[in-house]
XYZ file of C-alpha atoms in Angstrom:
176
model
C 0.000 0.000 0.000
C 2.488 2.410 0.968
C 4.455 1.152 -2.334
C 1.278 2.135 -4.362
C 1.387 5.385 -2.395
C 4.960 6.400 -3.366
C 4.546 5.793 -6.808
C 0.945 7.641 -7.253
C 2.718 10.975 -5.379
C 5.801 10.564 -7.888
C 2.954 10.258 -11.063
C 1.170 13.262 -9.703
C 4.503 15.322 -8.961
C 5.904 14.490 -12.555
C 2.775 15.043 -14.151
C 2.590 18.904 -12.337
C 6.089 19.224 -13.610
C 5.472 18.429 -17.007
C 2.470 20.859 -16.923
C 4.327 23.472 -15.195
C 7.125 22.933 -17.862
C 4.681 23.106 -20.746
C 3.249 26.197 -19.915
C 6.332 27.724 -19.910
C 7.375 26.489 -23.216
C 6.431 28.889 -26.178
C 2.952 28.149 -28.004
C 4.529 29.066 -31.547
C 6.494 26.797 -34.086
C 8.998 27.468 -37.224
C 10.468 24.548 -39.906
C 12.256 25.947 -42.644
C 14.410 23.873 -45.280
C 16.159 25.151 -48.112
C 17.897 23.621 -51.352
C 19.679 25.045 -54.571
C 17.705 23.723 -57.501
C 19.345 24.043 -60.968
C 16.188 25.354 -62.858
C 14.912 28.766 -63.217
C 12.280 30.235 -61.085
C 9.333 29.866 -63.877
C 10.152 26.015 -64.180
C 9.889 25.656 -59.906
C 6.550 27.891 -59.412
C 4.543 25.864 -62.170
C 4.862 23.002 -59.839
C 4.426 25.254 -56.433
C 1.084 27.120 -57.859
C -0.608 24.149 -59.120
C -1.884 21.517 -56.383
C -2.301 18.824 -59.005
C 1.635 18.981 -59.651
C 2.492 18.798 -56.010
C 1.860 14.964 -56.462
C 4.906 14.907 -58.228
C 7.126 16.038 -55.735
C 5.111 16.361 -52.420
C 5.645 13.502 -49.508
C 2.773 12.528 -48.597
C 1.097 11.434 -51.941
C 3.947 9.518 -52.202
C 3.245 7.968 -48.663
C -0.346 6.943 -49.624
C -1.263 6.102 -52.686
C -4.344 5.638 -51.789
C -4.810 9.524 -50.508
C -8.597 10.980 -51.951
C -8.106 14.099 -53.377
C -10.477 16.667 -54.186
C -9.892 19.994 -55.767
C -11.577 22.717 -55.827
C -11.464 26.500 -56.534
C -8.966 28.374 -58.954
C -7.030 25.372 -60.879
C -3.842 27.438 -59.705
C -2.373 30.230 -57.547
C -4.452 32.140 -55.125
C -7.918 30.276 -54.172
C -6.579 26.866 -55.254
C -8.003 24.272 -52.787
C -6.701 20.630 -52.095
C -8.525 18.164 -49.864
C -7.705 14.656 -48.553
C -8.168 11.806 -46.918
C -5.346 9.068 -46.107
C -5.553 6.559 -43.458
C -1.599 8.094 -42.466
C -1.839 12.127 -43.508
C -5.767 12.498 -42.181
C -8.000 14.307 -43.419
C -7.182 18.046 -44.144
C -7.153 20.577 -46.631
C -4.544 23.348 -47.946
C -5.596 26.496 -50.019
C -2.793 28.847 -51.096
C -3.691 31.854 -49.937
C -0.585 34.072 -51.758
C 1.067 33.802 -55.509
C 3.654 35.704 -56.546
C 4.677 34.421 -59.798
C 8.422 33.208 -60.032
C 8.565 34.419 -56.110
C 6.356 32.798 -53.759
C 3.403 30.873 -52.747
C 1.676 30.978 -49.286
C -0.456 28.725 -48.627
C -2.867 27.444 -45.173
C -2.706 24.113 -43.652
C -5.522 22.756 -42.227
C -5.697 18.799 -40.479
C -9.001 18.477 -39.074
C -8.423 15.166 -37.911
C -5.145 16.117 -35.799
C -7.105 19.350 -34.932
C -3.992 21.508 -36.284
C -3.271 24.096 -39.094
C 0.232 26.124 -40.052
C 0.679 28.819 -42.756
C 3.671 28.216 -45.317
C 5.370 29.905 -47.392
C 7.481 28.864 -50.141
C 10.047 31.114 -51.506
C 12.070 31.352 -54.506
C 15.545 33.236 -54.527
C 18.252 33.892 -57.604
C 21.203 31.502 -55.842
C 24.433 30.016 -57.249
C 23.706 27.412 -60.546
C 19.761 28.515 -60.203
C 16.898 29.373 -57.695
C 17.190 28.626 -53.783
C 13.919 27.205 -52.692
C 13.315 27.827 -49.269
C 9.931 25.936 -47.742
C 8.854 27.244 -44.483
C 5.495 26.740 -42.092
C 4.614 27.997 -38.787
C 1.821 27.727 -36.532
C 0.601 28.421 -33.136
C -0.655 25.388 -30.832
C -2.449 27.558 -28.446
C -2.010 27.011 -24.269
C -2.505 23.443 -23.647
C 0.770 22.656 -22.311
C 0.825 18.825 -23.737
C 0.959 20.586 -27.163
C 3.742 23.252 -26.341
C 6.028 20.468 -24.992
C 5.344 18.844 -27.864
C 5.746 21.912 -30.324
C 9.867 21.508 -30.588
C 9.262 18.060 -32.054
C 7.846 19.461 -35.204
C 10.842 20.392 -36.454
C 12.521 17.021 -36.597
C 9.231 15.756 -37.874
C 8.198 18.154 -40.521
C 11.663 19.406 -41.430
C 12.586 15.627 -42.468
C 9.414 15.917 -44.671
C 10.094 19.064 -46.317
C 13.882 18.009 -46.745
C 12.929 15.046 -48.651
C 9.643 17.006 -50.786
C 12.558 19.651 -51.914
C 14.847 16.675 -53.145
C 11.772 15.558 -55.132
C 11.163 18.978 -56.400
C 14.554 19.470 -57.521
C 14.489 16.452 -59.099
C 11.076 17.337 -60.931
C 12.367 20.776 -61.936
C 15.783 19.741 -62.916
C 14.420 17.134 -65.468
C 14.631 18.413 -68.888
């Protein structure tokens, strides 16, 4: 009994702790991931500003096959809506929400099942041998301090993710 005792006043203590800890950890988030791409800017936004083409170099199509898309809105740039359902991405949606041509897309993130959404931005830059590509996304996971502790993980997480969907866009863009 007094074993059981100990160990339910060391769950409760660690559990304050963690809460405690979480509350004090920031609510906001940043990934960002860059590559050099050997194409021109032109070549790299067709495939940013049109959701169909992000199949071709995006992750998580290639995660799931099986992913149900729907589009909807503009066919590209500003207004252009994806959504999905995957038994490993959710189900969510993304509309870009910015297009710059040959500069920039923004777009919003939105996972209803996971309860989360970001805003991205992916920027295009005159580098060395081409255009740097520079994918970002941040977001805000509000007070609940489960979340926040959680919150530094994204980067390991989504950063892998956006490493590996600029290798496939370089690849895509580089292809002559």
């Amino acid at each position: 009994m007094r074993f059981l005792k100990s160990v339910l006043v060391g769950l409760v203590v660690l559990v304050a702790m963690l809460v405690a800890v979480g509350i004090m950890m920031p609510s906001t988030f940043l990934v960002e991931r860059a590559i050099a791409v050997n194409a021109p800017p032109a070549k790299i936004y067709v495939l940013l500003a049109d959701p169909k083409a992000w199949k071709q170099w995006a992750v998580w199509h290639r995660r799931d096959p099986e992913m149900k898309v729907v589009y909807s809105g503009a066919a590209a740039g500003v207004g252009a809506t994806w959504s999905w359902e995957s038994g490993s991405a959710g189900k969510g949606s993304m509309t870009l929400v910015a297009a710059d041509p040959d500069r920039e897309v923004q777009y919003t993130l939105n996972i209803e099942s996971r309860n989360f959404s970001a805003r991205g931005t992916i920027r295009l830059a005159p580098g060395p041998g081409g255009t740097v590509v520079t994918w970002s996304s941040e977001g805000d996971v509000g007070r609940n301090p489960l979340l926040r502790l959680l919150a530094p993980m994204a980067d390991g997480k989504v950063g892998a993710d956006f490493a590996e969907g600029l290798a496939n866009l370089k690849a895509a863009a580089e292809k002559t």
